[in-house]
């Protein structure tokens, strides 16, 4: 890959390593009302819809800020004030949506499973049958807390059969894990520029069913987070309501071109899945243990259990890997000490193999005999 060799490789869930071409796209200034910028914005919005085969049914509404902003804005706009959400939780990002609903003062229930366990589909069906007040189900596609893939297609079928509406936080999966609006009925899906599409951080976007958004005027509690208002204004004027993140959008446009050249979702999925396989095999060869069984693992980020060897110290491990050119990620599990290594960004098998060599050298230096975790 052609990233900037001077920077450490980011083995993180985003911001992540971007290509030189994406970085170079930012070396200009754009007027936010200029025709060239407006055309770029239009192209980005339409390409994002195409990735989910949603051009005929949905609209793309971008929003300034990190992923959390667009999740909060979309929920606040789509959930009527007298609506009720059911949140499927198996990690921090499901928990965060519950926190948002608390701030918003909207009614919600949760269906929670442990961080290494997918949501129970029979429980989802029973909960919806038992509580007719639930209008919307909120689900996370890849729960980045652990790296688990949730069965979004099955979830969407149950939600649709029960006549409810589905909102998907696909932040860390969009573009790398197939999801088509033609086979997964959803009212909204949220993601951001700096994850699997390999742009730089600064904007999120939601793909929202047009017929659902049209009836959302007045739902939002906040002007800047009102996705209905953002959409109506953008359709009317072709412009963002408030200062757009111009450089982020132009870099995103360049990143999406490279995504298309790589073969769209299939191409990106293939590279990330290979990164993930090489990483897991190499770490297991050193004794490290993954939290998840392989069939639950999304090719996005891998959680490893903390090694039991008393010579292992995470901060020293982290610092040595950084000195060797690789930035990894701390764990976010509530159940067990862990750390995470990402498979996404502008990097491939060569960089993963180099990272594995750095891990080998680091544990040898620390005097760690094996990466094996304490027996459960
Ligand atoms: C699934 C998921 N949802 C939401 C977010 C929040 O995004 P941000 O940190 O950009 O606000 C993340 C970030 O990693 C995520 O992985």
mmCIF file of C-alpha atoms and ligand atoms in Angstrom:
data_model
loop_
_atom_site.group_PDB
_atom_site.id
_atom_site.type_symbol
_atom_site.label_atom_id
_atom_site.label_comp_id
_atom_site.label_asym_id
_atom_site.label_seq_id
_atom_site.Cartn_x
_atom_site.Cartn_y
_atom_site.Cartn_z
ATOM 1 C CA UNK A 1 0.000 0.000 0.000
ATOM 2 C CA UNK A 2 1.143 3.583 -0.457
ATOM 3 C CA UNK A 3 0.516 5.333 2.833
ATOM 4 C CA UNK A 4 3.072 7.651 4.368
ATOM 5 C CA UNK A 5 5.974 5.454 5.491
ATOM 6 C CA UNK A 6 7.027 8.036 8.064
ATOM 7 C CA UNK A 7 3.869 7.609 10.080
ATOM 8 C CA UNK A 8 3.276 4.531 12.219
ATOM 9 C CA UNK A 9 0.742 2.097 10.758
ATOM 10 C CA UNK A 10 -2.559 2.455 12.589
ATOM 11 C CA UNK A 11 -3.891 -0.973 13.561
ATOM 12 C CA UNK A 12 -6.922 0.729 15.075
ATOM 13 C CA UNK A 13 -10.634 1.023 14.266
ATOM 14 C CA UNK A 14 -10.320 4.576 12.946
ATOM 15 C CA UNK A 15 -8.969 7.090 12.452
ATOM 16 C CA UNK A 16 -6.863 4.735 10.393
ATOM 17 C CA UNK A 17 -4.030 4.713 7.901
ATOM 18 C CA UNK A 18 -5.026 6.475 4.680
ATOM 19 C CA UNK A 19 -3.307 6.384 1.297
ATOM 20 C CA UNK A 20 -1.077 9.172 0.019
ATOM 21 C CA UNK A 21 -3.681 9.846 -2.698
ATOM 22 C CA UNK A 22 -6.347 10.465 -0.049
ATOM 23 C CA UNK A 23 -4.051 12.722 1.960
ATOM 24 C CA UNK A 24 -2.969 14.634 -1.154
ATOM 25 C CA UNK A 25 -6.589 15.373 -2.054
ATOM 26 C CA UNK A 26 -6.637 17.734 0.943
ATOM 27 C CA UNK A 27 -3.846 20.022 -0.313
ATOM 28 C CA UNK A 28 -6.254 22.646 -1.638
ATOM 29 C CA UNK A 29 -8.876 25.028 -0.341
ATOM 30 C CA UNK A 30 -12.476 24.975 -1.531
ATOM 31 C CA UNK A 31 -15.265 27.484 -1.322
ATOM 32 C CA UNK A 32 -18.246 25.751 0.233
ATOM 33 C CA UNK A 33 -20.602 27.335 -2.290
ATOM 34 C CA UNK A 34 -18.379 26.764 -5.298
ATOM 35 C CA UNK A 35 -19.695 24.561 -8.102
ATOM 36 C CA UNK A 36 -16.721 22.133 -7.939
ATOM 37 C CA UNK A 37 -17.224 21.500 -4.262
ATOM 38 C CA UNK A 38 -20.992 21.138 -4.673
ATOM 39 C CA UNK A 39 -20.433 18.560 -7.417
ATOM 40 C CA UNK A 40 -18.003 16.602 -5.189
ATOM 41 C CA UNK A 41 -20.520 16.634 -2.357
ATOM 42 C CA UNK A 42 -23.244 15.382 -4.676
ATOM 43 C CA UNK A 43 -20.989 12.598 -5.963
ATOM 44 C CA UNK A 44 -20.028 11.443 -2.453
ATOM 45 C CA UNK A 45 -23.678 11.292 -1.373
ATOM 46 C CA UNK A 46 -24.728 9.308 -4.393
ATOM 47 C CA UNK A 47 -21.797 6.868 -4.177
ATOM 48 C CA UNK A 48 -22.547 6.165 -0.520
ATOM 49 C CA UNK A 49 -26.105 5.196 -1.458
ATOM 50 C CA UNK A 50 -24.793 2.955 -4.243
ATOM 51 C CA UNK A 51 -22.559 1.032 -1.815
ATOM 52 C CA UNK A 52 -25.714 -0.180 -0.035
ATOM 53 C CA UNK A 53 -27.773 -0.486 -3.260
ATOM 54 C CA UNK A 54 -30.087 2.087 -1.718
ATOM 55 C CA UNK A 55 -30.352 4.678 -4.523
ATOM 56 C CA UNK A 56 -34.022 3.901 -5.249
ATOM 57 C CA UNK A 57 -35.280 3.815 -1.684
ATOM 58 C CA UNK A 58 -33.044 5.955 0.540
ATOM 59 C CA UNK A 59 -31.352 9.348 0.689
ATOM 60 C CA UNK A 60 -27.870 10.133 2.011
ATOM 61 C CA UNK A 61 -27.690 12.799 4.705
ATOM 62 C CA UNK A 62 -24.164 13.768 5.786
ATOM 63 C CA UNK A 63 -23.367 15.508 9.054
ATOM 64 C CA UNK A 64 -20.311 17.257 10.487
ATOM 65 C CA UNK A 65 -18.596 15.570 13.421
ATOM 66 C CA UNK A 66 -17.530 12.077 14.444
ATOM 67 C CA UNK A 67 -19.657 8.956 14.137
ATOM 68 C CA UNK A 68 -21.366 9.507 17.474
ATOM 69 C CA UNK A 69 -22.843 12.790 16.208
ATOM 70 C CA UNK A 70 -24.574 11.147 13.262
ATOM 71 C CA UNK A 71 -25.846 8.250 15.386
ATOM 72 C CA UNK A 72 -27.368 10.649 17.900
ATOM 73 C CA UNK A 73 -28.759 12.929 15.186
ATOM 74 C CA UNK A 74 -30.346 10.077 13.251
ATOM 75 C CA UNK A 75 -31.983 8.523 16.297
ATOM 76 C CA UNK A 76 -33.247 11.919 17.464
ATOM 77 C CA UNK A 77 -34.697 12.664 14.029
ATOM 78 C CA UNK A 78 -36.251 9.291 13.229
ATOM 79 C CA UNK A 79 -37.682 8.317 16.604
ATOM 80 C CA UNK A 80 -40.870 10.318 17.226
ATOM 81 C CA UNK A 81 -41.074 11.942 20.639
ATOM 82 C CA UNK A 82 -43.804 9.461 21.593
ATOM 83 C CA UNK A 83 -41.962 6.527 20.003
ATOM 84 C CA UNK A 84 -40.125 3.754 21.844
ATOM 85 C CA UNK A 85 -36.838 2.108 20.908
ATOM 86 C CA UNK A 86 -35.589 -1.390 21.618
ATOM 87 C CA UNK A 87 -31.772 -1.422 21.674
ATOM 88 C CA UNK A 88 -29.851 -4.634 21.038
ATOM 89 C CA UNK A 89 -26.751 -4.310 23.194
ATOM 90 C CA UNK A 90 -23.597 -6.416 23.212
ATOM 91 C CA UNK A 91 -20.976 -3.752 23.673
ATOM 92 C CA UNK A 92 -20.151 -0.108 24.277
ATOM 93 C CA UNK A 93 -21.789 1.250 21.120
ATOM 94 C CA UNK A 94 -25.171 -0.286 21.962
ATOM 95 C CA UNK A 95 -24.717 1.119 25.483
ATOM 96 C CA UNK A 96 -23.939 4.528 23.999
ATOM 97 C CA UNK A 97 -27.244 4.552 22.090
ATOM 98 C CA UNK A 98 -29.050 3.870 25.385
ATOM 99 C CA UNK A 99 -27.205 6.819 26.912
ATOM 100 C CA UNK A 100 -28.277 9.017 23.987
ATOM 101 C CA UNK A 101 -31.919 8.065 24.465
ATOM 102 C CA UNK A 102 -31.568 8.931 28.143
ATOM 103 C CA UNK A 103 -30.306 12.399 27.197
ATOM 104 C CA UNK A 104 -33.103 12.730 24.643
ATOM 105 C CA UNK A 105 -35.732 11.659 27.157
ATOM 106 C CA UNK A 106 -37.236 9.115 24.741
ATOM 107 C CA UNK A 107 -38.675 5.799 25.879
ATOM 108 C CA UNK A 108 -36.525 2.710 25.341
ATOM 109 C CA UNK A 109 -35.992 -0.897 26.368
ATOM 110 C CA UNK A 110 -32.835 -2.970 25.999
ATOM 111 C CA UNK A 111 -32.081 -6.551 25.117
ATOM 112 C CA UNK A 112 -28.563 -7.240 26.299
ATOM 113 C CA UNK A 113 -26.214 -10.161 25.694
ATOM 114 C CA UNK A 114 -22.575 -10.541 26.811
ATOM 115 C CA UNK A 115 -19.876 -8.893 24.697
ATOM 116 C CA UNK A 116 -18.899 -12.188 23.052
ATOM 117 C CA UNK A 117 -22.485 -13.229 22.262
ATOM 118 C CA UNK A 118 -24.766 -12.230 19.397
ATOM 119 C CA UNK A 119 -28.277 -10.972 20.234
ATOM 120 C CA UNK A 120 -30.844 -13.733 20.751
ATOM 121 C CA UNK A 121 -33.210 -13.768 17.777
ATOM 122 C CA UNK A 122 -36.030 -15.596 19.631
ATOM 123 C CA UNK A 123 -35.754 -13.040 22.469
ATOM 124 C CA UNK A 124 -35.974 -10.208 19.934
ATOM 125 C CA UNK A 125 -39.114 -11.699 18.413
ATOM 126 C CA UNK A 126 -40.725 -12.305 21.807
ATOM 127 C CA UNK A 127 -39.882 -8.809 23.071
ATOM 128 C CA UNK A 128 -41.449 -7.197 20.014
ATOM 129 C CA UNK A 129 -44.540 -9.396 20.294
ATOM 130 C CA UNK A 130 -44.905 -8.585 23.986
ATOM 131 C CA UNK A 131 -44.457 -4.798 23.683
ATOM 132 C CA UNK A 132 -46.511 -3.164 20.926
ATOM 133 C CA UNK A 133 -45.279 0.284 22.071
ATOM 134 C CA UNK A 134 -41.847 -0.408 20.533
ATOM 135 C CA UNK A 135 -41.663 1.465 17.231
ATOM 136 C CA UNK A 136 -37.959 1.174 16.369
ATOM 137 C CA UNK A 137 -35.190 -1.377 16.887
ATOM 138 C CA UNK A 138 -31.592 -0.098 17.144
ATOM 139 C CA UNK A 139 -28.817 -2.552 16.288
ATOM 140 C CA UNK A 140 -25.045 -2.429 15.785
ATOM 141 C CA UNK A 141 -23.719 -4.308 12.746
ATOM 142 C CA UNK A 142 -20.133 -4.877 13.907
ATOM 143 C CA UNK A 143 -19.766 -4.171 17.645
ATOM 144 C CA UNK A 144 -16.293 -2.675 17.605
ATOM 145 C CA UNK A 145 -15.979 -3.209 21.371
ATOM 146 C CA UNK A 146 -15.179 -6.869 20.731
ATOM 147 C CA UNK A 147 -15.139 -7.085 16.911
ATOM 148 C CA UNK A 148 -18.227 -9.325 16.862
ATOM 149 C CA UNK A 149 -20.437 -9.422 13.776
ATOM 150 C CA UNK A 150 -24.138 -9.254 14.577
ATOM 151 C CA UNK A 151 -26.668 -11.117 12.365
ATOM 152 C CA UNK A 152 -28.162 -8.003 10.806
ATOM 153 C CA UNK A 153 -30.035 -9.772 8.027
ATOM 154 C CA UNK A 154 -31.892 -12.060 10.454
ATOM 155 C CA UNK A 155 -32.532 -9.133 12.810
ATOM 156 C CA UNK A 156 -33.961 -7.076 9.938
ATOM 157 C CA UNK A 157 -36.350 -9.870 8.921
ATOM 158 C CA UNK A 158 -37.753 -10.198 12.435
ATOM 159 C CA UNK A 159 -38.132 -6.429 12.825
ATOM 160 C CA UNK A 160 -39.899 -6.157 9.451
ATOM 161 C CA UNK A 161 -42.168 -9.150 10.148
ATOM 162 C CA UNK A 162 -43.200 -7.509 13.397
ATOM 163 C CA UNK A 163 -43.962 -4.261 11.551
ATOM 164 C CA UNK A 164 -41.268 -2.216 13.318
ATOM 165 C CA UNK A 165 -38.529 0.018 11.925
ATOM 166 C CA UNK A 166 -34.789 -0.744 12.023
ATOM 167 C CA UNK A 167 -31.913 1.689 12.610
ATOM 168 C CA UNK A 168 -28.418 0.232 12.130
ATOM 169 C CA UNK A 169 -25.150 1.573 13.512
ATOM 170 C CA UNK A 170 -22.914 0.223 10.758
ATOM 171 C CA UNK A 171 -20.057 2.569 11.678
ATOM 172 C CA UNK A 172 -17.229 0.044 11.622
ATOM 173 C CA UNK A 173 -18.653 -2.372 9.023
ATOM 174 C CA UNK A 174 -19.953 -0.184 6.206
ATOM 175 C CA UNK A 175 -18.071 -0.808 2.987
ATOM 176 C CA UNK A 176 -16.295 -3.915 4.252
ATOM 177 C CA UNK A 177 -19.171 -6.196 5.268
ATOM 178 C CA UNK A 178 -21.841 -6.618 2.589
ATOM 179 C CA UNK A 179 -25.186 -5.008 3.403
ATOM 180 C CA UNK A 180 -27.759 -4.252 0.726
ATOM 181 C CA UNK A 181 -30.949 -2.264 1.236
ATOM 182 C CA UNK A 182 -32.517 -4.739 -1.187
ATOM 183 C CA UNK A 183 -32.149 -7.656 1.229
ATOM 184 C CA UNK A 184 -31.910 -5.899 4.612
ATOM 185 C CA UNK A 185 -34.903 -3.618 5.190
ATOM 186 C CA UNK A 186 -33.726 -0.640 7.263
ATOM 187 C CA UNK A 187 -35.014 2.870 7.850
ATOM 188 C CA UNK A 188 -31.556 4.227 8.603
ATOM 189 C CA UNK A 189 -27.934 3.134 8.566
ATOM 190 C CA UNK A 190 -25.169 5.301 9.985
ATOM 191 C CA UNK A 191 -21.426 5.276 9.301
ATOM 192 C CA UNK A 192 -18.529 7.712 9.051
ATOM 193 C CA UNK A 193 -15.749 8.832 6.735
ATOM 194 C CA UNK A 194 -12.841 7.415 8.711
ATOM 195 C CA UNK A 195 -13.579 3.702 8.944
ATOM 196 C CA UNK A 196 -13.707 1.060 6.201
ATOM 197 C CA UNK A 197 -14.028 3.584 3.380
ATOM 198 C CA UNK A 198 -10.592 4.854 4.497
ATOM 199 C CA UNK A 199 -11.276 8.577 4.509
ATOM 200 C CA UNK A 200 -10.146 11.023 7.177
ATOM 201 C CA UNK A 201 -12.221 11.808 10.292
ATOM 202 C CA UNK A 202 -14.696 14.685 10.436
ATOM 203 C CA UNK A 203 -18.046 13.600 9.051
ATOM 204 C CA UNK A 204 -20.682 10.963 9.427
ATOM 205 C CA UNK A 205 -23.583 10.121 7.168
ATOM 206 C CA UNK A 206 -26.876 8.297 7.339
ATOM 207 C CA UNK A 207 -28.660 6.453 4.575
ATOM 208 C CA UNK A 208 -32.303 7.065 5.427
ATOM 209 C CA UNK A 209 -35.420 5.643 3.795
ATOM 210 C CA UNK A 210 -36.926 8.632 1.994
ATOM 211 C CA UNK A 211 -40.512 7.803 2.956
ATOM 212 C CA UNK A 212 -39.466 7.520 6.620
ATOM 213 C CA UNK A 213 -37.503 10.807 6.659
ATOM 214 C CA UNK A 214 -40.304 12.728 4.986
ATOM 215 C CA UNK A 215 -42.468 12.352 8.095
ATOM 216 C CA UNK A 216 -39.779 13.395 10.609
ATOM 217 C CA UNK A 217 -40.162 17.156 10.681
ATOM 218 C CA UNK A 218 -40.186 18.372 14.284
ATOM 219 C CA UNK A 219 -38.890 15.156 15.896
ATOM 220 C CA UNK A 220 -35.354 16.403 16.585
ATOM 221 C CA UNK A 221 -34.573 18.203 19.823
ATOM 222 C CA UNK A 222 -31.620 20.068 18.352
ATOM 223 C CA UNK A 223 -31.110 22.314 15.328
ATOM 224 C CA UNK A 224 -27.591 21.210 14.483
ATOM 225 C CA UNK A 225 -28.494 17.519 14.878
ATOM 226 C CA UNK A 226 -31.742 17.707 12.881
ATOM 227 C CA UNK A 227 -31.205 15.312 9.981
ATOM 228 C CA UNK A 228 -34.583 16.240 8.461
ATOM 229 C CA UNK A 229 -33.594 19.895 8.270
ATOM 230 C CA UNK A 230 -30.112 18.994 7.001
ATOM 231 C CA UNK A 231 -31.684 16.898 4.222
ATOM 232 C CA UNK A 232 -34.373 19.392 3.192
ATOM 233 C CA UNK A 233 -31.832 22.203 2.984
ATOM 234 C CA UNK A 234 -29.282 20.158 1.098
ATOM 235 C CA UNK A 235 -31.906 19.066 -1.431
ATOM 236 C CA UNK A 236 -33.090 22.648 -1.853
ATOM 237 C CA UNK A 237 -29.739 24.456 -2.030
ATOM 238 C CA UNK A 238 -27.164 21.694 -2.724
ATOM 239 C CA UNK A 239 -25.286 23.123 0.255
ATOM 240 C CA UNK A 240 -24.627 22.191 3.858
ATOM 241 C CA UNK A 241 -26.580 24.273 6.360
ATOM 242 C CA UNK A 242 -23.465 25.127 8.350
ATOM 243 C CA UNK A 243 -19.729 25.175 7.482
ATOM 244 C CA UNK A 244 -18.992 21.861 5.747
ATOM 245 C CA UNK A 245 -15.788 19.913 6.474
ATOM 246 C CA UNK A 246 -14.569 20.670 2.937
ATOM 247 C CA UNK A 247 -11.202 18.890 3.154
ATOM 248 C CA UNK A 248 -12.777 15.825 4.718
ATOM 249 C CA UNK A 249 -15.350 15.585 1.923
ATOM 250 C CA UNK A 250 -12.802 15.971 -0.850
ATOM 251 C CA UNK A 251 -10.561 13.350 0.782
ATOM 252 C CA UNK A 252 -13.623 11.107 1.178
ATOM 253 C CA UNK A 253 -14.337 11.479 -2.538
ATOM 254 C CA UNK A 254 -10.763 10.369 -3.325
ATOM 255 C CA UNK A 255 -11.046 7.489 -0.843
ATOM 256 C CA UNK A 256 -14.326 6.306 -2.389
ATOM 257 C CA UNK A 257 -12.747 6.338 -5.873
ATOM 258 C CA UNK A 258 -10.016 4.024 -4.566
ATOM 259 C CA UNK A 259 -12.655 1.877 -2.867
ATOM 260 C CA UNK A 260 -14.405 1.471 -6.232
ATOM 261 C CA UNK A 261 -11.117 0.696 -7.983
ATOM 262 C CA UNK A 262 -10.425 -2.013 -5.398
ATOM 263 C CA UNK A 263 -13.701 -3.731 -6.305
ATOM 264 C CA UNK A 264 -16.188 -2.038 -4.009
ATOM 265 C CA UNK A 265 -17.409 -4.018 -0.961
ATOM 266 C CA UNK A 266 -16.216 -7.367 -2.349
ATOM 267 C CA UNK A 267 -12.687 -6.068 -2.921
ATOM 268 C CA UNK A 268 -12.406 -4.357 0.439
ATOM 269 C CA UNK A 269 -13.877 -7.342 2.252
ATOM 270 C CA UNK A 270 -11.362 -9.637 0.584
ATOM 271 C CA UNK A 271 -8.344 -7.565 1.682
ATOM 272 C CA UNK A 272 -9.592 -7.067 5.232
ATOM 273 C CA UNK A 273 -10.602 -10.721 5.623
ATOM 274 C CA UNK A 274 -7.113 -11.725 4.517
ATOM 275 C CA UNK A 275 -5.536 -9.195 6.927
ATOM 276 C CA UNK A 276 -7.665 -10.671 9.704
ATOM 277 C CA UNK A 277 -6.792 -14.300 8.858
ATOM 278 C CA UNK A 278 -3.059 -13.566 8.687
ATOM 279 C CA UNK A 279 -3.180 -11.575 11.929
ATOM 280 C CA UNK A 280 -5.119 -14.191 13.902
ATOM 281 C CA UNK A 281 -3.005 -17.104 12.621
ATOM 282 C CA UNK A 282 0.230 -15.249 13.413
ATOM 283 C CA UNK A 283 -0.887 -14.203 16.903
ATOM 284 C CA UNK A 284 -2.182 -17.698 17.702
ATOM 285 C CA UNK A 285 1.194 -19.121 16.638
ATOM 286 C CA UNK A 286 2.679 -17.017 19.491
ATOM 287 C CA UNK A 287 0.089 -18.368 21.937
ATOM 288 C CA UNK A 288 -2.250 -15.326 21.941
ATOM 289 C CA UNK A 289 -5.952 -16.156 22.235
ATOM 290 C CA UNK A 290 -8.840 -14.396 20.535
ATOM 291 C CA UNK A 291 -11.933 -13.497 22.518
ATOM 292 C CA UNK A 292 -14.221 -14.642 19.709
ATOM 293 C CA UNK A 293 -14.613 -17.882 17.839
ATOM 294 C CA UNK A 294 -13.764 -17.398 14.166
ATOM 295 C CA UNK A 295 -17.395 -17.534 12.970
ATOM 296 C CA UNK A 296 -18.286 -14.511 15.171
ATOM 297 C CA UNK A 297 -15.276 -12.431 14.134
ATOM 298 C CA UNK A 298 -15.817 -9.498 11.747
ATOM 299 C CA UNK A 299 -12.748 -8.700 9.601
ATOM 300 C CA UNK A 300 -12.456 -5.297 11.268
ATOM 301 C CA UNK A 301 -10.736 -5.518 14.637
ATOM 302 C CA UNK A 302 -9.634 -8.500 16.726
ATOM 303 C CA UNK A 303 -9.795 -8.669 20.528
ATOM 304 C CA UNK A 304 -7.008 -10.671 22.159
ATOM 305 C CA UNK A 305 -7.154 -11.783 25.765
ATOM 306 C CA UNK A 306 -4.441 -10.301 27.963
ATOM 307 C CA UNK A 307 -1.564 -12.825 28.299
ATOM 308 C CA UNK A 308 -1.146 -14.458 31.716
ATOM 309 C CA UNK A 309 2.669 -14.410 31.601
ATOM 310 C CA UNK A 310 3.783 -12.137 34.492
ATOM 311 C CA UNK A 311 6.426 -10.587 32.215
ATOM 312 C CA UNK A 312 3.673 -9.136 29.990
ATOM 313 C CA UNK A 313 2.822 -5.489 30.581
ATOM 314 C CA UNK A 314 0.402 -3.889 28.118
ATOM 315 C CA UNK A 315 1.861 -0.382 28.265
ATOM 316 C CA UNK A 316 5.374 -1.662 27.580
ATOM 317 C CA UNK A 317 4.009 -3.887 24.786
ATOM 318 C CA UNK A 318 2.156 -0.896 23.284
ATOM 319 C CA UNK A 319 5.146 1.452 23.516
ATOM 320 C CA UNK A 320 7.554 -1.044 21.942
ATOM 321 C CA UNK A 321 5.158 -1.733 19.070
ATOM 322 C CA UNK A 322 4.814 1.992 18.514
ATOM 323 C CA UNK A 323 8.607 2.350 18.424
ATOM 324 C CA UNK A 324 8.597 -0.396 15.790
ATOM 325 C CA UNK A 325 6.020 1.521 13.703
ATOM 326 C CA UNK A 326 2.672 0.051 14.741
ATOM 327 C CA UNK A 327 -0.094 1.563 16.854
ATOM 328 C CA UNK A 328 -2.492 -0.920 18.406
ATOM 329 C CA UNK A 329 -5.586 -0.321 20.531
ATOM 330 C CA UNK A 330 -6.421 -0.929 24.176
ATOM 331 C CA UNK A 331 -9.272 -3.275 25.075
ATOM 332 C CA UNK A 332 -12.768 -1.976 25.728
ATOM 333 C CA UNK A 333 -14.318 -5.114 27.210
ATOM 334 C CA UNK A 334 -16.000 -4.862 30.576
ATOM 335 C CA UNK A 335 -15.688 -8.607 31.235
ATOM 336 C CA UNK A 336 -11.969 -9.310 30.869
ATOM 337 C CA UNK A 337 -8.625 -7.561 30.330
ATOM 338 C CA UNK A 338 -7.821 -7.483 26.629
ATOM 339 C CA UNK A 339 -6.281 -5.493 23.804
ATOM 340 C CA UNK A 340 -7.282 -5.038 20.192
ATOM 341 C CA UNK A 341 -5.524 -5.029 16.825
ATOM 342 C CA UNK A 342 -7.322 -3.638 13.787
ATOM 343 C CA UNK A 343 -7.294 -5.120 10.281
ATOM 344 C CA UNK A 344 -8.661 -2.073 8.468
ATOM 345 C CA UNK A 345 -7.116 0.941 6.758
ATOM 346 C CA UNK A 346 -4.747 1.303 3.836
ATOM 347 C CA UNK A 347 -2.655 -1.738 4.672
ATOM 348 C CA UNK A 348 -2.376 -5.320 3.531
ATOM 349 C CA UNK A 349 -0.732 -8.642 4.236
ATOM 350 C CA UNK A 350 2.828 -7.236 4.113
ATOM 351 C CA UNK A 351 2.051 -4.714 6.849
ATOM 352 C CA UNK A 352 0.257 -7.332 8.963
ATOM 353 C CA UNK A 353 3.260 -9.649 8.636
ATOM 354 C CA UNK A 354 5.557 -6.787 9.628
ATOM 355 C CA UNK A 355 3.314 -6.100 12.637
ATOM 356 C CA UNK A 356 3.530 -9.778 13.628
ATOM 357 C CA UNK A 357 7.326 -9.616 13.410
ATOM 358 C CA UNK A 358 7.198 -6.549 15.672
ATOM 359 C CA UNK A 359 5.001 -8.428 18.181
ATOM 360 C CA UNK A 360 7.436 -11.373 18.131
ATOM 361 C CA UNK A 361 10.421 -9.100 18.726
ATOM 362 C CA UNK A 362 8.583 -7.204 21.460
ATOM 363 C CA UNK A 363 7.521 -10.222 23.499
ATOM 364 C CA UNK A 364 11.010 -11.704 23.150
ATOM 365 C CA UNK A 365 12.430 -8.423 24.466
ATOM 366 C CA UNK A 366 9.937 -8.449 27.370
ATOM 367 C CA UNK A 367 10.790 -12.060 28.212
ATOM 368 C CA UNK A 368 7.248 -13.263 27.566
ATOM 369 C CA UNK A 369 7.336 -16.977 26.757
ATOM 370 C CA UNK A 370 3.799 -17.245 25.386
ATOM 371 C CA UNK A 371 0.820 -15.014 24.678
ATOM 372 C CA UNK A 372 -1.534 -17.539 26.277
ATOM 373 C CA UNK A 373 -4.222 -16.081 28.533
ATOM 374 C CA UNK A 374 -5.121 -17.244 32.010
ATOM 375 C CA UNK A 375 -7.454 -20.246 31.921
ATOM 376 C CA UNK A 376 -11.042 -18.991 32.247
HETATM 377 C C1 LIG B 1 -19.956 0.709 16.004
HETATM 378 C C2 LIG B 1 -19.543 2.108 16.340
HETATM 379 N N1 LIG B 1 -20.481 3.024 16.584
HETATM 380 C C3 LIG B 1 -20.175 4.290 16.890
HETATM 381 C C4 LIG B 1 -18.871 4.698 16.971
HETATM 382 C C5 LIG B 1 -18.571 6.108 17.367
HETATM 383 O O1 LIG B 1 -17.842 6.785 16.404
HETATM 384 P P1 LIG B 1 -16.922 8.023 16.828
HETATM 385 O O2 LIG B 1 -15.871 7.508 17.761
HETATM 386 O O3 LIG B 1 -16.380 8.452 15.485
HETATM 387 O O4 LIG B 1 -17.792 9.046 17.439
HETATM 388 C C6 LIG B 1 -17.834 3.782 16.726
HETATM 389 C C7 LIG B 1 -16.409 4.174 16.835
HETATM 390 O O5 LIG B 1 -15.514 3.380 16.741
HETATM 391 C C8 LIG B 1 -18.189 2.451 16.402
HETATM 392 O O6 LIG B 1 -17.237 1.545 16.170
#
